[in-house]
mmCIF file of C-alpha atoms in Angstrom:
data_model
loop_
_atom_site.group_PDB
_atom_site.id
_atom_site.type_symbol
_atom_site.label_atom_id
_atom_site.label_comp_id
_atom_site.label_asym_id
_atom_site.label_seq_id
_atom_site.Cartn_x
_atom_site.Cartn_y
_atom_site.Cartn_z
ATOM 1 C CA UNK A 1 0.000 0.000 0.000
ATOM 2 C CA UNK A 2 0.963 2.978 -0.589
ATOM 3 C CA UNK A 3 1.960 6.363 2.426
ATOM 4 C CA UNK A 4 -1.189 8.213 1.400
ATOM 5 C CA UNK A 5 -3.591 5.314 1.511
ATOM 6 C CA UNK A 6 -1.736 3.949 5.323
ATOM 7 C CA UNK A 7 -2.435 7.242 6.465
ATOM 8 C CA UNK A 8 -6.099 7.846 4.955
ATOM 9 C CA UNK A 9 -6.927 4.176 6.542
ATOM 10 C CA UNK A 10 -5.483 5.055 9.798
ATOM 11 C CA UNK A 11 -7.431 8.255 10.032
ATOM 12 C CA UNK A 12 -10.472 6.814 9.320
ATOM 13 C CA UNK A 13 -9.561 3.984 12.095
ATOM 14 C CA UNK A 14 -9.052 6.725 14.718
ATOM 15 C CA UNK A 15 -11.757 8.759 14.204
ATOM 16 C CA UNK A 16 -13.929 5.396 14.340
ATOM 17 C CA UNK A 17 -12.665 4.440 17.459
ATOM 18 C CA UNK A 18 -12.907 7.785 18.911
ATOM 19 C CA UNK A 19 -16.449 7.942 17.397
ATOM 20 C CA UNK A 20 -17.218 4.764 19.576
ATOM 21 C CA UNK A 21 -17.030 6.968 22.833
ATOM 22 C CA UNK A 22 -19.216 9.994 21.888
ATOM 23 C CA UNK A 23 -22.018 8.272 20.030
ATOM 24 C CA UNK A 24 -22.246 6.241 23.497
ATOM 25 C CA UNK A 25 -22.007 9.235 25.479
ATOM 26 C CA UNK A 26 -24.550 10.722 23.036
ATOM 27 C CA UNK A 27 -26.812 8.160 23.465
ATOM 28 C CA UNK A 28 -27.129 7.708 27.418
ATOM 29 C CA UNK A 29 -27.194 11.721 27.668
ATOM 30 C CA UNK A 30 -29.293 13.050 25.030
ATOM 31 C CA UNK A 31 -31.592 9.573 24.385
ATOM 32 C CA UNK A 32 -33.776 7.423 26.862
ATOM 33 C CA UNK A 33 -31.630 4.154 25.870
ATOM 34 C CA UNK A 34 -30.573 2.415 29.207
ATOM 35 C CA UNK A 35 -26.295 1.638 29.519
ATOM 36 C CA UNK A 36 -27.382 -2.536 29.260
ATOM 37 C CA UNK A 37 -29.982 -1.990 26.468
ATOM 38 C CA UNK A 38 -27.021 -0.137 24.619
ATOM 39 C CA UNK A 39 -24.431 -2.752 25.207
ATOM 40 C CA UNK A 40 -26.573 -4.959 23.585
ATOM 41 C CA UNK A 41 -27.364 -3.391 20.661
ATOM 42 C CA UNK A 42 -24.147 -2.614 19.918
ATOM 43 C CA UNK A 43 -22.261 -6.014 20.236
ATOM 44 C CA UNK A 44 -25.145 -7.968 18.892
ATOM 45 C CA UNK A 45 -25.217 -5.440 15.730
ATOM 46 C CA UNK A 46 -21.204 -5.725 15.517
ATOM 47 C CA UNK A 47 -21.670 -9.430 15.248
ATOM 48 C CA UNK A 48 -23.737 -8.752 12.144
ATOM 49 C CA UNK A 49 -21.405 -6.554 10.446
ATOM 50 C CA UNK A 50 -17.964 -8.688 10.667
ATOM 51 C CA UNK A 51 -20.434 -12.121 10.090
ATOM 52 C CA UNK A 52 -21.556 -10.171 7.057
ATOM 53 C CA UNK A 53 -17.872 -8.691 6.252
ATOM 54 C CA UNK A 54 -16.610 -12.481 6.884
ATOM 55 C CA UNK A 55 -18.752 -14.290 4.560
ATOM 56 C CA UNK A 56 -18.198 -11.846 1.777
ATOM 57 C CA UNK A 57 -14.579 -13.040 2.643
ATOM 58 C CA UNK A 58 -15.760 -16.646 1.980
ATOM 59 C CA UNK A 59 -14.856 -17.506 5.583
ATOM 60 C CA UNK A 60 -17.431 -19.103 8.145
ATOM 61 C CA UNK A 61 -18.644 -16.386 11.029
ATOM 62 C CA UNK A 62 -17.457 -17.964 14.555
ATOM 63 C CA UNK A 63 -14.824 -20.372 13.483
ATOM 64 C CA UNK A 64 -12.263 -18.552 14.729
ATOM 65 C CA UNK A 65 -11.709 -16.606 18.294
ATOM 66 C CA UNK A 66 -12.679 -17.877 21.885
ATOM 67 C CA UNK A 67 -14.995 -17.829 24.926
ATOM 68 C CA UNK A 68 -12.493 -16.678 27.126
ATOM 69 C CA UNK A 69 -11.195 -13.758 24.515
ATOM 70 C CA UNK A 70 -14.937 -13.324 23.880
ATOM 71 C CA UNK A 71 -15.769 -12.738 27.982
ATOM 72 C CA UNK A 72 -12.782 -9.912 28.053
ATOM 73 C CA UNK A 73 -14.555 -8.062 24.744
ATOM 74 C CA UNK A 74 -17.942 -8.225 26.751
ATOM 75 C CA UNK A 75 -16.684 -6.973 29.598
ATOM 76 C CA UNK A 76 -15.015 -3.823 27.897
ATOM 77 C CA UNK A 77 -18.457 -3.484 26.450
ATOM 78 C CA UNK A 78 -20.733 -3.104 29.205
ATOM 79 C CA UNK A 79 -17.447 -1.294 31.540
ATOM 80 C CA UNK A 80 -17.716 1.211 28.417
ATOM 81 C CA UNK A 81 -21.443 1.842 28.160
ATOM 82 C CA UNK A 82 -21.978 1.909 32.394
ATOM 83 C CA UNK A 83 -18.995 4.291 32.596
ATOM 84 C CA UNK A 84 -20.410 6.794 30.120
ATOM 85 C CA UNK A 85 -23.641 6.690 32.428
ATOM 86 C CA UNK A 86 -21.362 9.788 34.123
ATOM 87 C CA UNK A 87 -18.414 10.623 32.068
ATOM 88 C CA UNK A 88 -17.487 13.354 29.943
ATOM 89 C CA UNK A 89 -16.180 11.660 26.404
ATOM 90 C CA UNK A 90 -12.969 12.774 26.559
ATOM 91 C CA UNK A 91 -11.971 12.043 30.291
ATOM 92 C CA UNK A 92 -13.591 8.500 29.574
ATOM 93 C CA UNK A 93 -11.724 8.051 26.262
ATOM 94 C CA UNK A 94 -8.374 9.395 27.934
ATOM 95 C CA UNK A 95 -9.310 6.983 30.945
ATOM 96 C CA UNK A 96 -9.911 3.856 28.447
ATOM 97 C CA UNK A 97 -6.695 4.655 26.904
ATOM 98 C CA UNK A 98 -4.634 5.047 29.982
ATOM 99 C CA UNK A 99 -6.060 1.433 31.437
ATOM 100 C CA UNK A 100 -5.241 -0.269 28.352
ATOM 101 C CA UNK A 101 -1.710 0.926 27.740
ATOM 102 C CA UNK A 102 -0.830 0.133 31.458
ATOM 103 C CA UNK A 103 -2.349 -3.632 31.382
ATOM 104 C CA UNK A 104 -0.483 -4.376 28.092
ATOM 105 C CA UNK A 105 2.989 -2.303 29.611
ATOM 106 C CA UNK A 106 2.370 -3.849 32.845
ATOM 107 C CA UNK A 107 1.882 -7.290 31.546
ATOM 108 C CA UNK A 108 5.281 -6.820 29.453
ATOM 109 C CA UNK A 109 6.968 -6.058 33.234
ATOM 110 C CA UNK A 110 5.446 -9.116 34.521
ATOM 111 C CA UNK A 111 7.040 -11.155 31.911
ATOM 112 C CA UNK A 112 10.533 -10.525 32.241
ATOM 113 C CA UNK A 113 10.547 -7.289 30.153
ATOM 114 C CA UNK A 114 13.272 -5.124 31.632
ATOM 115 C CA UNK A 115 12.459 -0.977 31.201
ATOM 116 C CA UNK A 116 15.228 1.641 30.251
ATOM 117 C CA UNK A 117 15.300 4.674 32.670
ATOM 118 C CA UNK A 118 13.603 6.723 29.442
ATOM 119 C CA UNK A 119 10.515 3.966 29.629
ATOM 120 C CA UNK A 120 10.353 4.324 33.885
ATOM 121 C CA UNK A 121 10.385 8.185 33.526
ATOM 122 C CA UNK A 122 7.720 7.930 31.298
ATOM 123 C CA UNK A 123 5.535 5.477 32.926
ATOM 124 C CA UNK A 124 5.844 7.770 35.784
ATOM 125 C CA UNK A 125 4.621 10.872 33.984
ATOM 126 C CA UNK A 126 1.970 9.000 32.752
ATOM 127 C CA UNK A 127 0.867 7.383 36.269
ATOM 128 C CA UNK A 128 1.226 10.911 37.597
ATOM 129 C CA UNK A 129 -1.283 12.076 35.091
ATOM 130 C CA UNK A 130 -3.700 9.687 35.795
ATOM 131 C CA UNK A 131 -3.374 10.236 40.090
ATOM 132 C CA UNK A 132 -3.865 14.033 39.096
ATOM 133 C CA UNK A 133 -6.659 13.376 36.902
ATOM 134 C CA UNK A 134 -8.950 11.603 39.559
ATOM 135 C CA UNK A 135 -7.913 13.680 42.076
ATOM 136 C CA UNK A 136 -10.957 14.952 44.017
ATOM 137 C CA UNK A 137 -12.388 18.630 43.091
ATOM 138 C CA UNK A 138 -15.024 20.267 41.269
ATOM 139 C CA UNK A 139 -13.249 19.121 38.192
ATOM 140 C CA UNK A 140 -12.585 15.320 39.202
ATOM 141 C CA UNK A 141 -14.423 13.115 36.851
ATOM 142 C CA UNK A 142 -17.057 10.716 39.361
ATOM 143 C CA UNK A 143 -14.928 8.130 40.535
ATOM 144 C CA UNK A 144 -17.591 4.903 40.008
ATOM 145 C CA UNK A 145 -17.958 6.030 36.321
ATOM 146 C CA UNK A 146 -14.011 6.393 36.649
ATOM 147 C CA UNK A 147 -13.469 2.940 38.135
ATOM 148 C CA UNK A 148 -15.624 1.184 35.557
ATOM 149 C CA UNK A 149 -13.851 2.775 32.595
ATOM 150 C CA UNK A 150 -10.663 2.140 34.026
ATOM 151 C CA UNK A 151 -11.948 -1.875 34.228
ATOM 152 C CA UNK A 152 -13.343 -1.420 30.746
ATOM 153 C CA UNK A 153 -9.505 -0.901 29.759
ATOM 154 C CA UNK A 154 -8.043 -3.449 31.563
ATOM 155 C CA UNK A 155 -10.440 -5.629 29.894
ATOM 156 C CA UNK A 156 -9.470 -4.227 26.676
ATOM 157 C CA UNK A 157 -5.982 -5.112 27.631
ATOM 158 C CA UNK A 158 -6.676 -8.174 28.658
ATOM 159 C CA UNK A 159 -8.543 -8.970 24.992
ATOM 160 C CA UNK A 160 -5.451 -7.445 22.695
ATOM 161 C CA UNK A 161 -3.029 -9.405 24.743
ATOM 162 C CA UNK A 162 -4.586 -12.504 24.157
ATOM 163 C CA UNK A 163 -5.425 -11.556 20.390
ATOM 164 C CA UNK A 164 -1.430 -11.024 19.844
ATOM 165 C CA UNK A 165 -0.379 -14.447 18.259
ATOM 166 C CA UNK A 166 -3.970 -14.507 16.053
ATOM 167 C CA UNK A 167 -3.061 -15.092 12.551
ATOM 168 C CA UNK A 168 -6.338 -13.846 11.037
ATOM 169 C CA UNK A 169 -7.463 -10.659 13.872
ATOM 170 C CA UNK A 170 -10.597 -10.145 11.191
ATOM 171 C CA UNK A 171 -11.917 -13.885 11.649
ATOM 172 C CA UNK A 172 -10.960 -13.697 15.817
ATOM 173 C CA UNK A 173 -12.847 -10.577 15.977
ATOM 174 C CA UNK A 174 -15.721 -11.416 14.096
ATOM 175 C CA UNK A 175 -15.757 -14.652 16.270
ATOM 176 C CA UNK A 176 -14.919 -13.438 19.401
ATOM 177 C CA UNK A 177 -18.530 -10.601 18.928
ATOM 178 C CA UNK A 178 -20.354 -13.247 17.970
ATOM 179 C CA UNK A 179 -19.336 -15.321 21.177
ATOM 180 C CA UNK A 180 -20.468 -12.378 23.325
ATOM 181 C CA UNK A 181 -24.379 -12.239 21.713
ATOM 182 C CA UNK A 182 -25.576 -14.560 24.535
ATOM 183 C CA UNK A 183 -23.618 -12.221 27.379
ATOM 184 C CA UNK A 184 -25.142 -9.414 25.901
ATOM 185 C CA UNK A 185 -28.644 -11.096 26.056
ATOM 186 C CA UNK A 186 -28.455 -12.456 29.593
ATOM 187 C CA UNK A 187 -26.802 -8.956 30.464
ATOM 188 C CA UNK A 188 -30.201 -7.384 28.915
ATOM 189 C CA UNK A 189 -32.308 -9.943 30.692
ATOM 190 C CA UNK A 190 -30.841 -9.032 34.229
ATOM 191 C CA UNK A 191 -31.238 -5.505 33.345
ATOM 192 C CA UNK A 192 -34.946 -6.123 31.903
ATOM 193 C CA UNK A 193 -36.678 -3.988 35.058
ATOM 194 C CA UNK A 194 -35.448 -0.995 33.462
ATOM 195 C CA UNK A 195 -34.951 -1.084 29.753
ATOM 196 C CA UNK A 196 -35.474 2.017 27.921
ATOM 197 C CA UNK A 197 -35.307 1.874 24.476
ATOM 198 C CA UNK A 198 -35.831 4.723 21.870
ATOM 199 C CA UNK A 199 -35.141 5.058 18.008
ATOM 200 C CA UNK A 200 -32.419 7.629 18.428
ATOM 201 C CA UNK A 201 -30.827 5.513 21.213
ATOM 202 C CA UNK A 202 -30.946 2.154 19.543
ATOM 203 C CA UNK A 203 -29.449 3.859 16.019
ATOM 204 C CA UNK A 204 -26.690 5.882 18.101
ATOM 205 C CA UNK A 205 -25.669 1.756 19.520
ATOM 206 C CA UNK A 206 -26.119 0.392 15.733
ATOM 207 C CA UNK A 207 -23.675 3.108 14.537
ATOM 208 C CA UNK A 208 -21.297 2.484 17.516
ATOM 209 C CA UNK A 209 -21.282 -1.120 16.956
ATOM 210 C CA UNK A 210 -21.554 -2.050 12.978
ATOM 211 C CA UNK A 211 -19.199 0.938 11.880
ATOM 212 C CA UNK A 212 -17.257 2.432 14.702
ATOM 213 C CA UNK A 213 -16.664 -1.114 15.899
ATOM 214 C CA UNK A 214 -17.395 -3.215 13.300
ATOM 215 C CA UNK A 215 -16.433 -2.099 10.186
ATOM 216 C CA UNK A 216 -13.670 0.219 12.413
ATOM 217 C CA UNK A 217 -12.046 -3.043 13.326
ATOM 218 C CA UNK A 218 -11.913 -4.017 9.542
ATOM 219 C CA UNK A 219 -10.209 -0.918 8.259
ATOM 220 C CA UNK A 220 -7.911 -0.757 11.520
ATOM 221 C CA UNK A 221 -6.706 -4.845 10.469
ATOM 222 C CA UNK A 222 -6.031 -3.513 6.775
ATOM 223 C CA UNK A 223 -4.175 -0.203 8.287
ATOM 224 C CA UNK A 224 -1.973 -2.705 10.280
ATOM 225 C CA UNK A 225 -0.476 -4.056 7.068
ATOM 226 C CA UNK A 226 1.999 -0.792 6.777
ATOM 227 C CA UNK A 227 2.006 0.149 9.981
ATOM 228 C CA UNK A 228 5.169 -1.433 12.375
ATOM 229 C CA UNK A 229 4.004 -2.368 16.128
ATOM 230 C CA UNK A 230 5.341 0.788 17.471
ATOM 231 C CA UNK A 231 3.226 3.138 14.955
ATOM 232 C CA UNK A 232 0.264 0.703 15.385
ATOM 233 C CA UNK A 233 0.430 1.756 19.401
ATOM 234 C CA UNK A 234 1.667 5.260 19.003
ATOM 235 C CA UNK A 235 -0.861 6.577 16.675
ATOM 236 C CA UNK A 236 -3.701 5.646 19.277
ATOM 237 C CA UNK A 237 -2.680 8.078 21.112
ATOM 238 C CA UNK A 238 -4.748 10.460 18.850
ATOM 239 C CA UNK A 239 -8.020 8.557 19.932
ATOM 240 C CA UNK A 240 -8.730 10.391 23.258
ATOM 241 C CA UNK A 241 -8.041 13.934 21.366
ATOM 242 C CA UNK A 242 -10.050 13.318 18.744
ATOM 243 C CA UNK A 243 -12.431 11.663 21.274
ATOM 244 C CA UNK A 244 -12.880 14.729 23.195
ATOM 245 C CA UNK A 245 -12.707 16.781 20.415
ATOM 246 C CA UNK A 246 -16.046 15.494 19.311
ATOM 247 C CA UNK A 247 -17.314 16.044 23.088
ATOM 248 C CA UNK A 248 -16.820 19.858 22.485
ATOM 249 C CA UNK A 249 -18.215 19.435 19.128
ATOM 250 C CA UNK A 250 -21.587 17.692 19.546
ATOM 251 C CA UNK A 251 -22.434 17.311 22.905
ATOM 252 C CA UNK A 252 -21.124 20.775 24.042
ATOM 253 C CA UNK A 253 -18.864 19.683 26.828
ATOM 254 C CA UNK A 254 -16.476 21.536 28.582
ATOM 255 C CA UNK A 255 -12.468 20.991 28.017
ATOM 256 C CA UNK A 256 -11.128 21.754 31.832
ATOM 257 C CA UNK A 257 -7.087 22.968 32.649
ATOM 258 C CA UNK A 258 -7.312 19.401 34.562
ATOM 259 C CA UNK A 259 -8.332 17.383 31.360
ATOM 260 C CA UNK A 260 -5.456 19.271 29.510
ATOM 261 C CA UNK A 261 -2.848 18.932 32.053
ATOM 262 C CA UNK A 262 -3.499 15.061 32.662
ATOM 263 C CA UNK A 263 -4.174 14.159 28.718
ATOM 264 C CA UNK A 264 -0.472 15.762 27.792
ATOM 265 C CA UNK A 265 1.124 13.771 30.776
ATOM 266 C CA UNK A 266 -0.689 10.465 30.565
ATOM 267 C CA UNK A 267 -0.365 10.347 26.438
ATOM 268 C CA UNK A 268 2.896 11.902 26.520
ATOM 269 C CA UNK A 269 4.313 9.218 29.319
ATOM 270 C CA UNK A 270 2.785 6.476 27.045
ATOM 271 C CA UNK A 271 4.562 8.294 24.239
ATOM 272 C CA UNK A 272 7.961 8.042 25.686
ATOM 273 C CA UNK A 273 7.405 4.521 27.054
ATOM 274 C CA UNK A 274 6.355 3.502 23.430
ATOM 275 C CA UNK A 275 9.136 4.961 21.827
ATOM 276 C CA UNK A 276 11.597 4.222 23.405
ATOM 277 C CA UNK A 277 11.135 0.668 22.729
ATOM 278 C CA UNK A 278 11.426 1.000 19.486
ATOM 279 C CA UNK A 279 14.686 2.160 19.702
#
């Protein structure tokens, strides 16, 4: 492939992903939809989309990916949609982010993986910026909504980590959704007291799960084939700007000195962490 078209794909990825967090934030704010009601709409309608996407490949929908890979994607999903109950977008996409990063850098430390004085400094920063970010105040995000989020990305974590050695992420994916349909339907049993479901609500999770997720997922996996591990990781860094971003831009939400402060420590600690890596 050629520069232009990595870089067009990749855009398009980012702003998916990023789109992921404000049409769920759009939904549970400006809709009657209900957090579980959402969480089901959107996995079961993300299932549709890579089944669909998979048979146009000629492959068969659920051959691939797991139950236990599948029960770390669900539990990202409803983390995501229960956080943004309370959340601003961008301090939940900055918090999704931050969880993520850490599990997978974390997990690396665990291993054996030994960290140059560069990669500490940096992991510092970035822990700093998250301690400052949910420090309490008038501008300190609600810690429950905080807590899930921050579970949502460890599950996320949890999910790429186990997704690393996949030889076909397209078919895993698709799989993997299509494993968590029943979690999502006993999730939207339990929560059956108080479902709340209205047209603008149930499109905003269709969108978030059949193209932000969905299709997203399918660009992303085609993006990856010029992109080295390093860029692949780096350039997510754009996702809670962008995320936030589109908080300003359609639900009209504030961008606080905290928000600023603890974004350009937490991405830039991740930054140097990632970087330095590489070299």
């Amino acid at each position: 492939m050629t520069s232009v078209r990595i870089a067009s794909l990749t855009l398009v990825t980012m702003i998916a992903f990023a789109a992921n967090s404000v049409l769920c934030r759009l939904a549970l704010q400006h809709t009657s939809i209900d957090p579980a009601s959402f969480t089901v709409i959107r996995l079961v309608s993300g299932a549709v989309m890579l089944a669909i996407l998979l048979q146009w490949r000629r492959q068969v929908p659920g051959k691939a990916g797991n139950w236990g890979s599948a029960l770390a994607l669900f539990a990202y999903a409803a983390g995501f949609s229960f956080a943004y109950v309370s959340l601003p977008t961008g301090v939940g996409a900055l918090l999704l982010f931050a969880a993520v990063q850490a599990t997978m850098i974390l997990t690396g430390i665990a291993r054996g993986e030994r960290l140059q004085t560069q990669q500490t400094a940096g992991l510092l920063l970035a822990f700093g910026g998250l301690v400052y970010l949910l420090l309490p105040g008038l501008s300190a995000p609600p810690l429950g909504g905080a807590l899930l989020m921050i579970g949502a990305g460890i599950a996320w974590g949890v999910y790429s980590l186990r997704g690393r050695k996949t030889s076909d992420a397209l078919a895993a994916t698709g799989g993997n959704f299509l494993r968590t349909v029943p979690m999502a339907l006993a999730l939207g049993i339990l929560g059956s007291g108080e479902v709340r479901v209205d047209a603008d609500g149930a499109l905003y999770a269709v969108l978030s799960g059949a193209v932000a997720s969905g299709a997203g997922y399918a660009v992303w996996y085609a993006a990856l084939r010029g992109l080295t591990a390093t860029s692949a990781a780096t350039v997510q860094l754009s996702v809670p700007v962008i995320a936030a971003v589109g908080g300003v831009l359609f639900l009209g939400e504030a961008v606080t000195l905290r928000l600023v402060l603890s974004s350009v420590a937490i991405l830039g600690g991740v930054a140097i962490v990632l970087l330095a890596r590489r070299a």
